[in-house]
Short mmCIF file of C-alpha atoms in Angstrom, two decimals:
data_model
loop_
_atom_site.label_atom_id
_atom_site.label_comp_id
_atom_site.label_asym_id
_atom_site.label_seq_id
_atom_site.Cartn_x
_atom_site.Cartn_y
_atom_site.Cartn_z
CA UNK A 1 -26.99 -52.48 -53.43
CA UNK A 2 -24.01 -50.02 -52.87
CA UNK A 3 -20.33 -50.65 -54.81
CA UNK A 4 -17.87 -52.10 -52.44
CA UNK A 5 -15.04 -50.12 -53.25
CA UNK A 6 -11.49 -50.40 -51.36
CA UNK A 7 -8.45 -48.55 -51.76
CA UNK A 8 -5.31 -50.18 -50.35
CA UNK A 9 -2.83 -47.50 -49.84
CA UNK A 10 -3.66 -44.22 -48.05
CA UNK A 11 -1.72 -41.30 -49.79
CA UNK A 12 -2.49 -38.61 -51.77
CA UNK A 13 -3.49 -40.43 -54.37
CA UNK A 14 -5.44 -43.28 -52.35
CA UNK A 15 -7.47 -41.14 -50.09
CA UNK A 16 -8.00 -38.27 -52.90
CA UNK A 17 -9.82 -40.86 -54.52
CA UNK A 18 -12.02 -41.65 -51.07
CA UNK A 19 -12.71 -38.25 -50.78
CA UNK A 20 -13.57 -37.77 -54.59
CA UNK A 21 -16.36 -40.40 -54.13
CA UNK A 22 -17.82 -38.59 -50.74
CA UNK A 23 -20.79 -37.35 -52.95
CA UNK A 24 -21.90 -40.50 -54.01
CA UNK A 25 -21.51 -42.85 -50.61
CA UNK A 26 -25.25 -43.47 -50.22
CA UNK A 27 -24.50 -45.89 -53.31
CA UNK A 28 -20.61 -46.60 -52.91
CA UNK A 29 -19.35 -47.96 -49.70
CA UNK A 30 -15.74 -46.69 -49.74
CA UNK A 31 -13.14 -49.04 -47.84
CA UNK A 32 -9.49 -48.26 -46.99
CA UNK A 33 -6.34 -49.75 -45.94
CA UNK A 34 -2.60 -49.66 -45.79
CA UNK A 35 -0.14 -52.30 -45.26
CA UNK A 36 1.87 -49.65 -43.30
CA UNK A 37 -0.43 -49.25 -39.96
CA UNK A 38 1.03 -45.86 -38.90
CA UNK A 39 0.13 -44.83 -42.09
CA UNK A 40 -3.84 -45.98 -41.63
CA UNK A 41 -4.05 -44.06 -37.95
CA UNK A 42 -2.72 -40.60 -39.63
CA UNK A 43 -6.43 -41.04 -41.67
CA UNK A 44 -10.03 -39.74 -40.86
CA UNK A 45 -12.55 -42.31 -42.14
CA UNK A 46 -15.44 -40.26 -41.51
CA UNK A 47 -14.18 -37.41 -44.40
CA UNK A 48 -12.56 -40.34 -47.07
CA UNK A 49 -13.79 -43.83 -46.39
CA UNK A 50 -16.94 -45.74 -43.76
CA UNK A 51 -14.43 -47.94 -42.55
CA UNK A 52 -10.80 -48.45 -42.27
CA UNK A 53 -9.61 -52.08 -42.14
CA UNK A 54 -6.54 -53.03 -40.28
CA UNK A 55 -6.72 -56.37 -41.90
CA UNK A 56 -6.33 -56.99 -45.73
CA UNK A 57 -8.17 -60.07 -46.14
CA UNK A 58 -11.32 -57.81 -44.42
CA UNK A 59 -10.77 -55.09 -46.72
CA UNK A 60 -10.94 -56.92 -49.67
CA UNK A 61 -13.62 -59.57 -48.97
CA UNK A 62 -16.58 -58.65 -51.14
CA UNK A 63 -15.04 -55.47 -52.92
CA UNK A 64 -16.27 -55.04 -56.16
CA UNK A 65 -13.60 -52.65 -56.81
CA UNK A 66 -9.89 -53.06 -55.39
CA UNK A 67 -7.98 -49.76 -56.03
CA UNK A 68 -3.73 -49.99 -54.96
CA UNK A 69 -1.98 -46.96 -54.55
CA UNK A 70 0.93 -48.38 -52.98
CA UNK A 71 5.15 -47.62 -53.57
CA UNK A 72 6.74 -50.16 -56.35
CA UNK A 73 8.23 -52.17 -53.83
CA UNK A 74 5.44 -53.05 -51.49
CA UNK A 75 2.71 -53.83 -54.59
CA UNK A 76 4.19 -57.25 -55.50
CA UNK A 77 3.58 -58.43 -52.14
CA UNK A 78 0.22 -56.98 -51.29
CA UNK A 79 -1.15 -58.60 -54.98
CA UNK A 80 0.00 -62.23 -54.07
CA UNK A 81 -1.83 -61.79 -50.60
CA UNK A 82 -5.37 -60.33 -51.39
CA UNK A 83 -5.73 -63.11 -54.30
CA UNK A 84 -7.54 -65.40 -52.12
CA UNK A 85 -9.65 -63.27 -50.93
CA UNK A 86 -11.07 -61.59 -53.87
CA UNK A 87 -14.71 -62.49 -55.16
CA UNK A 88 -15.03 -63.12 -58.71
CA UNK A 89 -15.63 -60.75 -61.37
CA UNK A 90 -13.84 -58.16 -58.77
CA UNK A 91 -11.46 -54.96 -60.96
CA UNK A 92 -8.61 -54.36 -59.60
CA UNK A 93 -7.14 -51.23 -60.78
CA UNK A 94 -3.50 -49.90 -60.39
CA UNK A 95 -2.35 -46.44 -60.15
CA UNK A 96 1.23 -46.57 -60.24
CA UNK A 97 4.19 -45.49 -62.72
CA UNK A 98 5.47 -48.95 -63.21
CA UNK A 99 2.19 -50.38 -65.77
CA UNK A 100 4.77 -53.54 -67.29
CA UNK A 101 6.23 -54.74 -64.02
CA UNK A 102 2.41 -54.79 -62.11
CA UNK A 103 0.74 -56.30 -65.16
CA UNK A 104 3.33 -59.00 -64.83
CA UNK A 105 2.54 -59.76 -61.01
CA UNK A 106 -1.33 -59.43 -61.64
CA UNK A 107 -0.97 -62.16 -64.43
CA UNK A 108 0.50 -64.42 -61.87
CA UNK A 109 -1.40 -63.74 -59.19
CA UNK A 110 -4.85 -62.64 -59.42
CA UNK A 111 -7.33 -65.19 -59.66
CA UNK A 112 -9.20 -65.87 -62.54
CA UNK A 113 -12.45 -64.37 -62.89
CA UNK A 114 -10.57 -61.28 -61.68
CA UNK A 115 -9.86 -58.00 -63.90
CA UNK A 116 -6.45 -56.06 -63.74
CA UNK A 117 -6.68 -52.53 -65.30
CA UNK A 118 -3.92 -49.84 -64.73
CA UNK A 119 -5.13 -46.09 -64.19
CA UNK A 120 -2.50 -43.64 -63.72
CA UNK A 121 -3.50 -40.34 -62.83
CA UNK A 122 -1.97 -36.86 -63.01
CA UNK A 123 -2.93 -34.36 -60.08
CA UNK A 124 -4.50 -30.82 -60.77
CA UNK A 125 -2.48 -28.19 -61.89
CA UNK A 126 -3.43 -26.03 -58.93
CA UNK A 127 -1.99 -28.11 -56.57
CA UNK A 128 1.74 -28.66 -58.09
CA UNK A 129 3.54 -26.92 -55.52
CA UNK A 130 2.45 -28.68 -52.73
CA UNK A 131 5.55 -30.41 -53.23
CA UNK A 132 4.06 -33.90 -50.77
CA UNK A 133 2.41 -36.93 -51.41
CA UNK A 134 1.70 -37.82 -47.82
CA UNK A 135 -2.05 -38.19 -47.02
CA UNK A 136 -2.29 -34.54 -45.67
CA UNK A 137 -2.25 -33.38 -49.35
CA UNK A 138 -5.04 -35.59 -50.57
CA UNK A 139 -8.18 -33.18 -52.06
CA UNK A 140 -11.20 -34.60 -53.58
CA UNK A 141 -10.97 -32.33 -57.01
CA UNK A 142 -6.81 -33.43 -56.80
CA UNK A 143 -7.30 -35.08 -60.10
CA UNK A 144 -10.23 -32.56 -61.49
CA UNK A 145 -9.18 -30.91 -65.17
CA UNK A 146 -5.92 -33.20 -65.33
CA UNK A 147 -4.88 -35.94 -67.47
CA UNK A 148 -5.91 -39.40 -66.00
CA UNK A 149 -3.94 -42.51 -68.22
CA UNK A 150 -6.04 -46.20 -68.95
CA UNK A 151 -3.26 -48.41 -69.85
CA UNK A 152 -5.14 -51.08 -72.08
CA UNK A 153 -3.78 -54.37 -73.35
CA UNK A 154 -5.13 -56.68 -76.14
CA UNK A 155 -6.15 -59.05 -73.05
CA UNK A 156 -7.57 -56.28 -70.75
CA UNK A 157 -11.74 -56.70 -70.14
CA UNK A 158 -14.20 -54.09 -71.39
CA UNK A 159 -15.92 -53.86 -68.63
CA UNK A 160 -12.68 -52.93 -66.35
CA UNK A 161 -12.31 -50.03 -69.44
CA UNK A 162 -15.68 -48.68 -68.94
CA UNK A 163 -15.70 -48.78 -65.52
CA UNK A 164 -12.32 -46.97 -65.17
CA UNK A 165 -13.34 -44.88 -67.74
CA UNK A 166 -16.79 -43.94 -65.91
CA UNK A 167 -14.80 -43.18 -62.46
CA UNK A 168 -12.86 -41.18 -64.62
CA UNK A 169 -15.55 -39.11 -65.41
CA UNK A 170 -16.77 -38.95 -61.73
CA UNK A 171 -13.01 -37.80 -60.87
CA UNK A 172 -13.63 -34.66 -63.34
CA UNK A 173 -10.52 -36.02 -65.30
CA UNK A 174 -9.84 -36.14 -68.78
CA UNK A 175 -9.15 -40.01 -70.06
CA UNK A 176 -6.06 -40.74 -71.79
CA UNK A 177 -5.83 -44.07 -73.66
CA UNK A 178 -2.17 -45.78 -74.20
CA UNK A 179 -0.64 -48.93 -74.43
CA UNK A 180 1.84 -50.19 -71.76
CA UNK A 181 4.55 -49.76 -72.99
CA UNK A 182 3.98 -46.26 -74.59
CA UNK A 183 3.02 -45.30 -70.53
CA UNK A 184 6.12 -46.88 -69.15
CA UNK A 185 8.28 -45.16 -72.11
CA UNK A 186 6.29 -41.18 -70.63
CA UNK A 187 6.78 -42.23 -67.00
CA UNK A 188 10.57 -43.34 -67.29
CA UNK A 189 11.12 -39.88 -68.58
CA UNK A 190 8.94 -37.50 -66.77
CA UNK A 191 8.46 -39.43 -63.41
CA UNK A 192 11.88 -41.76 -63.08
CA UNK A 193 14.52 -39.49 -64.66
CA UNK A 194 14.10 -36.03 -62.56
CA UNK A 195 14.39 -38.20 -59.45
CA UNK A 196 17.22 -39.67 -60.78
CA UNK A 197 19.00 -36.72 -62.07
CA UNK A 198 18.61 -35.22 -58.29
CA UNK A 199 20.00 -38.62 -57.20
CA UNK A 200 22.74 -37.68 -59.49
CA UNK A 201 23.22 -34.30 -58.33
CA UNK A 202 23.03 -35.13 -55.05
CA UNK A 203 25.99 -38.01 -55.73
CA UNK A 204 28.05 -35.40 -57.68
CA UNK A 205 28.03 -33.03 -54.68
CA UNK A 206 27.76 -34.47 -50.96
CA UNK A 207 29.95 -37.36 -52.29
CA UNK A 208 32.98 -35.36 -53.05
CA UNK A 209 35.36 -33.49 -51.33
CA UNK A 210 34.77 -29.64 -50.54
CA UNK A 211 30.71 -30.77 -49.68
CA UNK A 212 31.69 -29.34 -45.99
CA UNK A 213 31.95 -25.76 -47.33
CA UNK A 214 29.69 -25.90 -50.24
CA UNK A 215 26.51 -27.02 -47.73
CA UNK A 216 26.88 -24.02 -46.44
CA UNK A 217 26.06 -22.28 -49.68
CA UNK A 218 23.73 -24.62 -51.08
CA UNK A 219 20.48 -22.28 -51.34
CA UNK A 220 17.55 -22.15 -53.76
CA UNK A 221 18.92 -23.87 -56.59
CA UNK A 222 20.50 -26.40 -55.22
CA UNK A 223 17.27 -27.53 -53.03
CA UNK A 224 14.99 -26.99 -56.05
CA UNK A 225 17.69 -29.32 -58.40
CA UNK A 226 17.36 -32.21 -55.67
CA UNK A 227 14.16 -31.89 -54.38
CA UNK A 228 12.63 -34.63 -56.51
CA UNK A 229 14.76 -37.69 -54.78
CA UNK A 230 11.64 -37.01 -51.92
CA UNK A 231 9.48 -38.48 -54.79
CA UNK A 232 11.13 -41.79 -54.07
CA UNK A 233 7.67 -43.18 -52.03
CA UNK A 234 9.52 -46.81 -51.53
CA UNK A 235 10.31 -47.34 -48.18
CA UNK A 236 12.81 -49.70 -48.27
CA UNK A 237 13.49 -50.52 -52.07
CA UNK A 238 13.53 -47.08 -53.79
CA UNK A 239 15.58 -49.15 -56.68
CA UNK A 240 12.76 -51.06 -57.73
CA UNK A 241 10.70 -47.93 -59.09
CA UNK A 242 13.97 -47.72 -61.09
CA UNK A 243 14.31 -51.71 -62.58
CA UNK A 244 11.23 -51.85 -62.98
CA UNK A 245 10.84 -49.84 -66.10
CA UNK A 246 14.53 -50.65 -67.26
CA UNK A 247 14.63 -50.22 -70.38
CA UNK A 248 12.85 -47.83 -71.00
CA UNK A 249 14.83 -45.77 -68.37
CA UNK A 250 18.18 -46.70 -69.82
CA UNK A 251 16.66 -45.00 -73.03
CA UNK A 252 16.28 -41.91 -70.93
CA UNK A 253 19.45 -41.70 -69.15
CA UNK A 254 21.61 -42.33 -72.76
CA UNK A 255 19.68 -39.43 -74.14
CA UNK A 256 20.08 -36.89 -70.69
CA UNK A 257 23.63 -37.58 -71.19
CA UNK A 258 23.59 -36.27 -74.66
CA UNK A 259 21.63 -33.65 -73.77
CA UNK A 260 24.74 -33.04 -70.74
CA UNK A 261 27.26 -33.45 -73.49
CA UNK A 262 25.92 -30.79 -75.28
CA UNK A 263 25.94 -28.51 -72.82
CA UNK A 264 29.62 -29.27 -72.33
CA UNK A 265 30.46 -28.61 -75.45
CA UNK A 266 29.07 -25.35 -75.86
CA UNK A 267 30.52 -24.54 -72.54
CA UNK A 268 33.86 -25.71 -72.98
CA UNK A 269 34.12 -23.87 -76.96
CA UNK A 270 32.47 -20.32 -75.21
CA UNK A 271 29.90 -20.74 -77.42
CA UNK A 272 27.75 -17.83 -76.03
CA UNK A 273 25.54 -17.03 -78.53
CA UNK A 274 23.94 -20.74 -79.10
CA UNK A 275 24.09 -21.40 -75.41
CA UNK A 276 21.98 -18.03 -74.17
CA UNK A 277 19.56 -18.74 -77.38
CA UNK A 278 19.06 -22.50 -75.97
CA UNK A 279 18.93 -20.94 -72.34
CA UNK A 280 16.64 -18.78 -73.20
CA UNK A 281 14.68 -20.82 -75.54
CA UNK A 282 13.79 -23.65 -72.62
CA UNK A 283 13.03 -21.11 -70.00
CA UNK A 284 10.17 -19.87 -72.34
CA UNK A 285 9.05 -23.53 -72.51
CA UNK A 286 9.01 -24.41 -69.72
CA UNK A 287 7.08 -21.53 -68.96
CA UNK A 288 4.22 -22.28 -71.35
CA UNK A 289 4.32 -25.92 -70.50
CA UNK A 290 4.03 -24.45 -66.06
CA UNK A 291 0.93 -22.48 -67.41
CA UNK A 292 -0.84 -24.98 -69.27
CA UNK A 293 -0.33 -27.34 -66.82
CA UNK A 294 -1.75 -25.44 -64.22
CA UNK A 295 -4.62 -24.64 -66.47
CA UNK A 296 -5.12 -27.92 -67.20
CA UNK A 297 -6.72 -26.64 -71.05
CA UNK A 298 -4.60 -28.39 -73.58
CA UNK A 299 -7.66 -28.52 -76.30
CA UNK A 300 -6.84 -31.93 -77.19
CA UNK A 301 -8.46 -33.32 -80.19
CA UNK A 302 -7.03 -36.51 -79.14
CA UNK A 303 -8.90 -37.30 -76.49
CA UNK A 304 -11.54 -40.13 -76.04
CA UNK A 305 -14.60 -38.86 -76.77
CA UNK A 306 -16.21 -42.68 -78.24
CA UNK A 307 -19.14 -44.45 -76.54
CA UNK A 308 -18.71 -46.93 -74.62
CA UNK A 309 -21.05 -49.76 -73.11
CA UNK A 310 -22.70 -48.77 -69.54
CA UNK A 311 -20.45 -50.19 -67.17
CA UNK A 312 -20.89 -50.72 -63.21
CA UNK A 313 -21.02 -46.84 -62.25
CA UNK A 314 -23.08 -45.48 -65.20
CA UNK A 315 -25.58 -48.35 -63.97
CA UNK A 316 -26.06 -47.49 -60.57
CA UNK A 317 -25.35 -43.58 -60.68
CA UNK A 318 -26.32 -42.48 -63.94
CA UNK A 319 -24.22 -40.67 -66.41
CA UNK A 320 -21.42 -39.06 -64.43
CA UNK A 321 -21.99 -35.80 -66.50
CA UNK A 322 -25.75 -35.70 -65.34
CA UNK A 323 -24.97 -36.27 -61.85
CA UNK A 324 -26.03 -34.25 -59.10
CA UNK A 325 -24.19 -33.92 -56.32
CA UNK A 326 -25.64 -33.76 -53.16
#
């Protein structure tokens, strides 16, 4: 009997995942749907999914797998409503940036008999510049040779680990095993804090006087610095991405501002030669970190490599590494 899967939310994320799994529908029926309609008619079901379900309750009846990629503000909601629905021993996995916050609303929600797992993935080097996560840019190898993050808890069910762990594996993803607050600490810094420094930018400039002129001149720079407040996917509550990991974004902010104040102060003493070294010094960095990203070949010795108990995949398909695809 096929695996019932369902993905509620249809971005990148959401249908890249449909379309990863296209290879193996004779034994996983793949179901999607979004709590924002126009965003469910923008979708082909016949390339990502077999059926696209208007309804939540229909999506979810049965599903042996419940995957959410949804915005921060609209998962709180969609959690409380699909609880009744869901069969038991059903793994409900989470793919956002905000691993404390969801925890917190699957503990209070989900049924028992249920299994909450967050799995956080990182997209494929190759496809960094495409600068959108609207469903247009979903690709079914968008998460092949990258960095996909487990979040486990003492609490969180072996069987949810292996069988994240195992569609991991399908995904062509590397797994990368943290705590929750260790991912929430990483995400406040690398996911939270460029869109707010853009935010910040972006406050600093079109907020003040002399913005009437300096649009004018605004070019390459200036779009590339604020670019990142698009990353904001909450429709209505953009905020919550940011209280929802408040601490640990605090954190970040206290230490961008040092970083700031530094700068001042080598500006403001004409400190040229430590200021071009330190220029100088990230540019190179960031350079190495662009390439390896895009390679995606960080020869870590840290990853999983352990062996774990079958799961529900590695039952039905075989070991992902042996699988054909057809």
């Amino acid at each position: 009997m096929a695996i019932q899967f369902t993905v509620i939310g249809l971005d990148q994320i959401g249908v890249s995942f449909g379309l990863a799994l296209a290879d193996y529908k004779d034994k996983i029926y793949r179901r999607g749907h979004d709590p924002v309609p126009t965003r469910a008619r923008k979708i082909d079901p016949a390339g990502a999914f077999e059926k696209i379900h208007y309804r939540l309750s229909e999506a979810v009846k049965d599903a042996d797998v419940v995957l959410i990629s949804l915005p921060v503000d609209e998962i709180e909601s969609v959690l409380k409503d699909l609880a009744q629905d869901l069969k038991d021993g059903v793994i409900v996995i989470d793919t956002s940036r905000a691993s404390e916050a969801v925890s917190g609303w699957a503990a209070q929600y989900l049924p028992t008999g249920s299994h909450f797992i967050s799995m956080i993935p990182a997209i494929n080097g190759k496809y960094m510049q495409e600068n959108s996560l609207e469903t247009q840019s979903a690709h079914a190898d968008l998460f092949k040779n990258s960095e996909m993050v487990i979040v486990t808890a003492p609490d969180t069910q072996q069987n949810a680990v292996n069988l994240v762990s195992e569609l991991t594996e399908i995904m062509g993803a590397h797994a990368y095993f943290i705590d929750t607050f260790e991912a929430d600490g990483i995400h406040a810094r690398v996911d939270l804090l460029p869109k707010l420094v853009a935010s910040a930018l972006l406050l600093n400039t079109m907020q003040r006087p002399g913005w009437q002129d300096a649009r004018r001149l605004a070019s390459i720079p200036y779009a590339a610095g604020t670019d990142a407040i698009r990353y904001f996917s909450e429709s209505e509550h953009p905020g919550d991405a940011l209280l929802s990991n408040r601490e640990n974004l605090v954190a970040a902010l206290d230490d961008m501002i040092a970083s700031l104040a530094k700068f001042r102060s080598l500006i403001d003493t004409k400190d040229s030669k430590t200021l071009d070294d330190l220029l100088l010094s990230l540019k190179e960095d960031h350079t190495e970190w662009l390439d390896l990203r895009r390679d995606g070949d960080w020869d870590k010795p840290d990853r999983e490599s352990s062996e774990k108990p079958a799961g529900i995949f590695k039952r039905l398909l075989g070991d992902p590494d042996r699988l054909k695809k057809k």
